[in-house]
Short mmCIF file of C-alpha atoms and ligand atoms in Angstrom, two decimals:
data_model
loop_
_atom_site.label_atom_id
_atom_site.label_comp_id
_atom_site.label_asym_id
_atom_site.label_seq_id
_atom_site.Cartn_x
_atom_site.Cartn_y
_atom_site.Cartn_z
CA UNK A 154 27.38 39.56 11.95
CA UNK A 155 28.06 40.85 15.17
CA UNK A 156 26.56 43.74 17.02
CA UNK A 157 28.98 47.19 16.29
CA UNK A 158 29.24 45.24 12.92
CA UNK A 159 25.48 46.49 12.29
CA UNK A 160 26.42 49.86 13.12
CA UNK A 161 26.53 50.65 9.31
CA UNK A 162 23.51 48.82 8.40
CA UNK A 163 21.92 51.00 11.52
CA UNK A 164 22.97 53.80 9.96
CA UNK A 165 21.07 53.16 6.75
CA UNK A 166 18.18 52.47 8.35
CA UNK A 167 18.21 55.44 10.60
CA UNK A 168 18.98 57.20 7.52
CA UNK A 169 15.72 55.94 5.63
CA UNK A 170 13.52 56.38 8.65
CA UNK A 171 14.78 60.28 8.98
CA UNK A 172 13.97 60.94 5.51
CA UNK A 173 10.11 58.87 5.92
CA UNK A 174 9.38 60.79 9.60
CA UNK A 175 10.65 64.28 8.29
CA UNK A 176 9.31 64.27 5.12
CA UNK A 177 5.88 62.90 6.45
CA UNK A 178 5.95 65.23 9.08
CA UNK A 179 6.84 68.01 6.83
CA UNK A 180 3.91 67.58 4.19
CA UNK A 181 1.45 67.44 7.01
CA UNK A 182 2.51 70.86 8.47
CA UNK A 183 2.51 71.75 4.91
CA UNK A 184 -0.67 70.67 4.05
CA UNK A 185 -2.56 71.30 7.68
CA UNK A 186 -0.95 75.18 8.04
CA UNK A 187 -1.75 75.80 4.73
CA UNK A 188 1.45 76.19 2.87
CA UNK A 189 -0.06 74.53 -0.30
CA UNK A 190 -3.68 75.66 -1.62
CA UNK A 191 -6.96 74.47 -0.28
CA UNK A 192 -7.42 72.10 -3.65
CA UNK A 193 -3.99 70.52 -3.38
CA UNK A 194 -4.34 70.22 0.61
CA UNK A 195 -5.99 66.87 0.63
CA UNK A 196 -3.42 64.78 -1.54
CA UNK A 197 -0.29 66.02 0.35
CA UNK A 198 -1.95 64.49 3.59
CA UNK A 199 -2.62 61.63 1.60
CA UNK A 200 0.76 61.86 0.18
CA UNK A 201 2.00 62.07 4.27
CA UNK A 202 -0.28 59.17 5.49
CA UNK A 203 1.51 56.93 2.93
CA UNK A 204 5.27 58.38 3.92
CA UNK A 205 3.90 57.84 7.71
CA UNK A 206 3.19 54.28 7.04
CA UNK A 207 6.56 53.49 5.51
CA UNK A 208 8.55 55.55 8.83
CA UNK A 209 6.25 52.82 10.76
CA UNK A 210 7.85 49.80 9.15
CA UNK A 211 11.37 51.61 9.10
CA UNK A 212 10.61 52.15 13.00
CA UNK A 213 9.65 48.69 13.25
CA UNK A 214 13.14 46.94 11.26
CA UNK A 215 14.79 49.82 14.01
CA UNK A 216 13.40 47.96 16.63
CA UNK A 217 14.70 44.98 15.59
CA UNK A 218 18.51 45.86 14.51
CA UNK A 219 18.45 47.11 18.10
CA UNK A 220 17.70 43.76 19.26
CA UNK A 221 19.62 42.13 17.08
CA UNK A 222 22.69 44.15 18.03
CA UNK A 223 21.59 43.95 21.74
CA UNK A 224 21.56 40.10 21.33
CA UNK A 225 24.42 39.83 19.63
CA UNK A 226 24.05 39.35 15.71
CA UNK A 227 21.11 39.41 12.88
CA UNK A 228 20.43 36.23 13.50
CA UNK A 229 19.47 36.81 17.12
CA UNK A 230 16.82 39.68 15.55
CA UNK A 231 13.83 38.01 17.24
CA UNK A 232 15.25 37.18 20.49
CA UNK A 233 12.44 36.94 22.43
CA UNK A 234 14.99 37.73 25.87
CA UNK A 235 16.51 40.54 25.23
CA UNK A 236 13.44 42.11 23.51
CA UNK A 237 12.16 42.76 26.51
CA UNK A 238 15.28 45.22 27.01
CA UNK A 239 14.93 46.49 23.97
CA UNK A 240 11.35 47.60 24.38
CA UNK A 241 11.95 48.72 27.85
CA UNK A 242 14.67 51.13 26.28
CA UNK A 243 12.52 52.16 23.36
CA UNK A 244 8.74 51.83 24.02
CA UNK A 245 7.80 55.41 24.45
CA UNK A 246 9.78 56.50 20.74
CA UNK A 247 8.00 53.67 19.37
CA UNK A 248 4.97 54.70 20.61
CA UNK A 249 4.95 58.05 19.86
CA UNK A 250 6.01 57.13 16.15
CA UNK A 251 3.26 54.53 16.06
CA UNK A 252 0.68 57.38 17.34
CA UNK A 253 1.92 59.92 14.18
CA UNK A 254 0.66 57.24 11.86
CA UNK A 255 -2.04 56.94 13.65
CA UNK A 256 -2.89 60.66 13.25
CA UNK A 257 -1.74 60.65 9.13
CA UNK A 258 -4.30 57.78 8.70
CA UNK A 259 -7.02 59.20 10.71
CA UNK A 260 -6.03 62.83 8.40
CA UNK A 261 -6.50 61.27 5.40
CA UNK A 262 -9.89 59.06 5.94
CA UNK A 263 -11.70 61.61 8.35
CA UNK A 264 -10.54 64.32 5.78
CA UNK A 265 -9.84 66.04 9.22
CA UNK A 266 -6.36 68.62 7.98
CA UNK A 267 -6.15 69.89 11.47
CA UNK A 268 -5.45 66.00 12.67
CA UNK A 269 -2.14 66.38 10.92
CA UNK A 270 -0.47 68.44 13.18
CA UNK A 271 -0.61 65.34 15.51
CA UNK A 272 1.48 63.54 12.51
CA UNK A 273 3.87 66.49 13.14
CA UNK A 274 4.08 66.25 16.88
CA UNK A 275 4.08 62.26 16.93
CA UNK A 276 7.23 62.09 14.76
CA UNK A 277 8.99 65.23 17.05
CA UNK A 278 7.94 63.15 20.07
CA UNK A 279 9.50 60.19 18.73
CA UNK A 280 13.20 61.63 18.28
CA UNK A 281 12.72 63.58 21.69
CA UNK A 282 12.19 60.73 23.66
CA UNK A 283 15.50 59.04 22.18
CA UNK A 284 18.88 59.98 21.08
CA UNK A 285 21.50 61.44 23.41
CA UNK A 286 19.31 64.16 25.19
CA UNK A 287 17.94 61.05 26.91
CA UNK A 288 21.56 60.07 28.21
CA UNK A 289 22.48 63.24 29.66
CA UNK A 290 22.56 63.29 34.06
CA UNK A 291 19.92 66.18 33.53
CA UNK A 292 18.35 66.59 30.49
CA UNK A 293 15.98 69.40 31.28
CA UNK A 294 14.67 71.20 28.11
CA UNK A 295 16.95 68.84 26.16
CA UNK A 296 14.27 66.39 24.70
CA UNK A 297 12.09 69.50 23.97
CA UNK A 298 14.65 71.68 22.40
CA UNK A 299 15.61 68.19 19.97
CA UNK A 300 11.41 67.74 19.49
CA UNK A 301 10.90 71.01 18.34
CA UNK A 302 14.48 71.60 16.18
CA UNK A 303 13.16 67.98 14.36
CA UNK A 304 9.28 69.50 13.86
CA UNK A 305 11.26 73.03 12.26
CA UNK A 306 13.41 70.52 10.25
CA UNK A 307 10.65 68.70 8.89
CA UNK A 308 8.59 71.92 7.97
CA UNK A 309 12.18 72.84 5.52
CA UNK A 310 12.49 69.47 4.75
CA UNK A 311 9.29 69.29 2.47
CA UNK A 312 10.03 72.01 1.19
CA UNK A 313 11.32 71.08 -2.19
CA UNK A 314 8.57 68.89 -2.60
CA UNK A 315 5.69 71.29 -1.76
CA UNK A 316 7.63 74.53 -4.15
CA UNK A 317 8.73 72.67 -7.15
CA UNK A 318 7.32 74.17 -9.96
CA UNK A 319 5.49 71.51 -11.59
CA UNK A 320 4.11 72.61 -15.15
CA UNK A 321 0.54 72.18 -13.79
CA UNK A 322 0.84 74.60 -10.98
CA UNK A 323 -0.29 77.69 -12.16
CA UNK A 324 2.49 81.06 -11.70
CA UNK A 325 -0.19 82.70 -9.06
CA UNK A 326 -0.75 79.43 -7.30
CA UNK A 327 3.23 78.70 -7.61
CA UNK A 328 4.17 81.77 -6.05
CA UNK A 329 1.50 82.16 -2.91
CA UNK A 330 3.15 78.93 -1.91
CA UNK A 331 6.19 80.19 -1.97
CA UNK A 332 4.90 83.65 0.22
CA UNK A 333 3.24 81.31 2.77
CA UNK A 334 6.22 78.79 2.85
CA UNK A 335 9.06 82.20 3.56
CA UNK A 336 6.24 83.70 6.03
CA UNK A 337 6.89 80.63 8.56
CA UNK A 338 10.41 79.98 7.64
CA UNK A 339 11.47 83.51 8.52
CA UNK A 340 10.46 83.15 12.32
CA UNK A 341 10.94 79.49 12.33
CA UNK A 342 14.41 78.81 10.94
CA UNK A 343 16.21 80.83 13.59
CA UNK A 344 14.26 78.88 15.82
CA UNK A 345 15.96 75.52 14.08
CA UNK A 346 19.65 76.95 14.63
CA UNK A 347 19.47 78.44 17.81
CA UNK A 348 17.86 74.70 19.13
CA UNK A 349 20.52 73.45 17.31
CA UNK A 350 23.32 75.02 18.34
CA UNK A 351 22.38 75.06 22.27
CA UNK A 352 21.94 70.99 21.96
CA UNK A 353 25.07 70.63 20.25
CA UNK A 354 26.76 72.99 22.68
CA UNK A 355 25.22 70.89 26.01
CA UNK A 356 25.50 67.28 24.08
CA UNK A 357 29.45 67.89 23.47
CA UNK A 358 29.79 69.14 26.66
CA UNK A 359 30.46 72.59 26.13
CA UNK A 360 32.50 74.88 23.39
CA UNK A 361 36.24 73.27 23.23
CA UNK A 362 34.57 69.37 23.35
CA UNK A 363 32.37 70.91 20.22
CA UNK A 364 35.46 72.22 18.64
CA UNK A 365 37.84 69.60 19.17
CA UNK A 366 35.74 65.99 19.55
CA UNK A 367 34.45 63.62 16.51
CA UNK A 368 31.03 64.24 17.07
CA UNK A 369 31.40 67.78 17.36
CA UNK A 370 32.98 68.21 14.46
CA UNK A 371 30.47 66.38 12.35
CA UNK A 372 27.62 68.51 14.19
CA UNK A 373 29.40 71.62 12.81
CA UNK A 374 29.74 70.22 9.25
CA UNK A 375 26.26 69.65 9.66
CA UNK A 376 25.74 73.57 10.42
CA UNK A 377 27.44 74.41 7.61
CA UNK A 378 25.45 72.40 5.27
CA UNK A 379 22.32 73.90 7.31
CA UNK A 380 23.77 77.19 6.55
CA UNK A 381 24.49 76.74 2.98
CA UNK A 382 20.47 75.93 2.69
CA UNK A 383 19.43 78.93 4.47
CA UNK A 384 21.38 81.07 2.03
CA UNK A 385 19.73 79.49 -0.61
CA UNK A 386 16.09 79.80 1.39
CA UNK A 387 17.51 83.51 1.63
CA UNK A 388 17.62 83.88 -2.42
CA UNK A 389 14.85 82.01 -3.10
CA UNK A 390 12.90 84.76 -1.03
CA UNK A 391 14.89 87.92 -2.11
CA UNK A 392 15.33 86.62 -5.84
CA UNK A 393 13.27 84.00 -7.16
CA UNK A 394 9.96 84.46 -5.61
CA UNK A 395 10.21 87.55 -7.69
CA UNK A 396 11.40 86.51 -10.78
CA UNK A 397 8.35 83.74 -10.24
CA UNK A 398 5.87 86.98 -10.75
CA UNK A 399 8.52 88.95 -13.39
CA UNK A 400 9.84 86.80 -15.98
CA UNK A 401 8.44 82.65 -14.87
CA UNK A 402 10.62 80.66 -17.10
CA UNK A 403 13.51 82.05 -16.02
CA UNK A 404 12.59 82.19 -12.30
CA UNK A 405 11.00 78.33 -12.59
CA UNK A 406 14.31 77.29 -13.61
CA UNK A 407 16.04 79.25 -10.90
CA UNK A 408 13.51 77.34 -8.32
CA UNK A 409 14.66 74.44 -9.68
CA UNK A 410 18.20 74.44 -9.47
CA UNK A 411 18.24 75.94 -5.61
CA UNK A 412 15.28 73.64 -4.35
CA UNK A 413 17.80 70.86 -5.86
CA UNK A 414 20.44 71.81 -3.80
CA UNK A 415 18.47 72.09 -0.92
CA UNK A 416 17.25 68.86 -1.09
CA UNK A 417 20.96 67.28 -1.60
CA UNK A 418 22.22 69.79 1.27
CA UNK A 419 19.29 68.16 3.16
CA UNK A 420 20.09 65.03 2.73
CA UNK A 421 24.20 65.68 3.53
CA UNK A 422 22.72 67.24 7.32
CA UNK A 423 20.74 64.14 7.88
CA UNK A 424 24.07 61.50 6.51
CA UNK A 425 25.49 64.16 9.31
CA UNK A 426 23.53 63.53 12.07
CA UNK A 427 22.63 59.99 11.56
CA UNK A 428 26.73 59.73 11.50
CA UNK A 429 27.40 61.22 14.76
CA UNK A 430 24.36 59.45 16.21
CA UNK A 431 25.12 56.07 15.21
CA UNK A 432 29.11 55.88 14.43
CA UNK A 433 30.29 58.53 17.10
CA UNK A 434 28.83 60.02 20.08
CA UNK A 435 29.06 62.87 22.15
CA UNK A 436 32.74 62.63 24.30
CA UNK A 437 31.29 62.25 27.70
CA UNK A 438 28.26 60.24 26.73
C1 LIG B 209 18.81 71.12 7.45
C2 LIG B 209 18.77 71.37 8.70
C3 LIG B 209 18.69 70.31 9.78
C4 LIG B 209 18.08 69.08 9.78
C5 LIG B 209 17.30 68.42 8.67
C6 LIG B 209 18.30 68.48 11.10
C7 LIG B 209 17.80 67.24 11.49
C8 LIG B 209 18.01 66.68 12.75
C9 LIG B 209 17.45 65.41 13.19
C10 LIG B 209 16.57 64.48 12.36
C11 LIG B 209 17.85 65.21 14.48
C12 LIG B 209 17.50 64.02 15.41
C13 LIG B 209 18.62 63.00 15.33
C14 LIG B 209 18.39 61.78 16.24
O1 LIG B 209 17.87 61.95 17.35
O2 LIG B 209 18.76 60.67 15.84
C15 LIG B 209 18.69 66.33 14.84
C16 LIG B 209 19.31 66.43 16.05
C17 LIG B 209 20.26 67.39 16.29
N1 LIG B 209 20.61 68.47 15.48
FE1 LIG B 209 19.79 68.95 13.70
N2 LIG B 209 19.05 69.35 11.87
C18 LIG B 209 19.32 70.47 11.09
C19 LIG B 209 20.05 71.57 11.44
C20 LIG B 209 20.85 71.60 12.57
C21 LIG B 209 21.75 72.68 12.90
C22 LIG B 209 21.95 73.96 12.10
C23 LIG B 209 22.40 72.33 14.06
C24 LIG B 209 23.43 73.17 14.79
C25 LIG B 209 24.63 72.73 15.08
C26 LIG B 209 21.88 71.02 14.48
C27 LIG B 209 22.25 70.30 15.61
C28 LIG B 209 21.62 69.16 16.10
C29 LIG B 209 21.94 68.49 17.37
C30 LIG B 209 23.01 68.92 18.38
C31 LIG B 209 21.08 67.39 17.50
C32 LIG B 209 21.03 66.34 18.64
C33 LIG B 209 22.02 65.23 18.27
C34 LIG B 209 22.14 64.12 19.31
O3 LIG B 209 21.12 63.67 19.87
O4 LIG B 209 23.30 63.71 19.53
N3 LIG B 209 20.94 70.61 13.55
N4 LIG B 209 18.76 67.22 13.77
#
């Protein structure tokens, strides 16, 4: 197969290793800033070590379709010639993803919490030294503004994961998770758009490129998805969290249903921006 016929096949795999890095990121801000109890804190940074491990081997196959597509077909994968292109183009992302697992391992066996936040920066570091940021003729606060929209993005990412009321969580314990998780989210999350919007804004090139270019377009579907969660985050808070306390069946079951959507609405931002990163671009780019 030749190269831009492994675009879709790069997409999937970009796809999987989005999902591994944010969701590993995610439960080790989770677990190290204390979203989840003190008893549960030590299997979610197991539970993120593991995730970390499989974002390495995604990171890893990356590599490779890169080189493969640099090369000029699957086949050509291990080409030993162009790999040193390859790696010239993407050492420091590789390294920076290879130093988060690093950090999730060292979490987990040195029962050190506080090492997790390194998972968390790692994985930010990785997509801020790549992607189209990197591309631009002055990229400024670029990379930074994509690092920390990615860390905020992991952080609501887990979140499904980390609030789903299992039977065995307790109503108390169920609920002062949720508390904790809306206490960050409500200074964070406008944090996540505003990034957001300013990157799309200087990727496309400014307002009418935005409004009027492929990429632009998927960027803003991508906002409304992000939007549609956020009014969902905004009921959980307002609604559920106190149902949780009033009446818990009914408010467990209401948890369910929006975290669910979330998690698909989630899911629908990343197709988005794996899309416009792989199978589009920004117009002047
Ligand atoms: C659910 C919420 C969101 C998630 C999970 C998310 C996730 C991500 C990820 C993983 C990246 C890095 C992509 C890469 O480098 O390959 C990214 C980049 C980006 N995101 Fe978001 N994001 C979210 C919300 C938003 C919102 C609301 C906007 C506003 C329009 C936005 C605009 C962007 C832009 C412009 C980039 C840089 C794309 C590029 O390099 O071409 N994101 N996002």
């Amino acid at each position: 197969m030749a190269g831009d016929a492994l675009a879709p096949l790069m997409l999937a795999l970009k796809l999987a290793l989005y999902a591994a890095a944010l969701l590993s990121s995610g439960l080790a801000l989770h677990g190290a800033l204390g979203v989840v109890e003190r008893s549960a804190r030590a299997a979610w940074i197991r539970f993120s070590a593991l995730v970390a491990a499989c974002a390495l081997v995604l990171g890893a196959l990356k590599l490779l379709l890169l080189n493969a597509q640099l090369a000029g077909g699957l086949p050509r994968a291990f080409d030993a010639e162009s790999f040193s292109w390859t790696w010239a183009m993407q050492a420091e992302p590789s390294l920076a993803l290879a130093t988060a697992c690093l950090a999730a391992f060292a979490a987990w066996i040195f029962q050190r919490h506080w090492l997790a936040l390194f998972t968390a920066l790692g994985f930010s570091a990785s997509f801020a030294l790549t992607g189209h940021t990197q591309a631009l003729a002055a990229p400024g606060l670029a990379p930074l503004a994509v690092g920390l929209h990615v860390l905020i993005a992991s952080f609501w990412l887990a979140a499904p994961l980390s609030l789903w009321p299992r039977t065995a969580l307790a109503d108390e314990a169920l609920h002062r998770r949720l508390e904790r998780f809306s206490a960050g989210a409500v200074f964070a999350m406008p944090v996540l758009f505003l990034a957001g919007l300013w990157l799309a804004w200087r990727i496309a090139g400014g307002w009418t490129p935005l409004l009027e270019s492929g990429y632009g377009r998927l960027l803003l579907a991508k906002l409304a998805a992000a939007s549609l969660a956020l009014g969902l985050g905004a009921l959980n808070k307002q609604f559920v969290t106190v149902l949780i306390v009033k009446a818990p069946e009914r408010g467990r079951a209401w948890l369910k249903r929006t975290l669910a959507a979330d998690a698909l609405l989630f899911l629908t931002a990343l197709l988005l921006i794996g899309w416009a990163t792989t199978l589009t671009g920004p117009p002047d780019l």
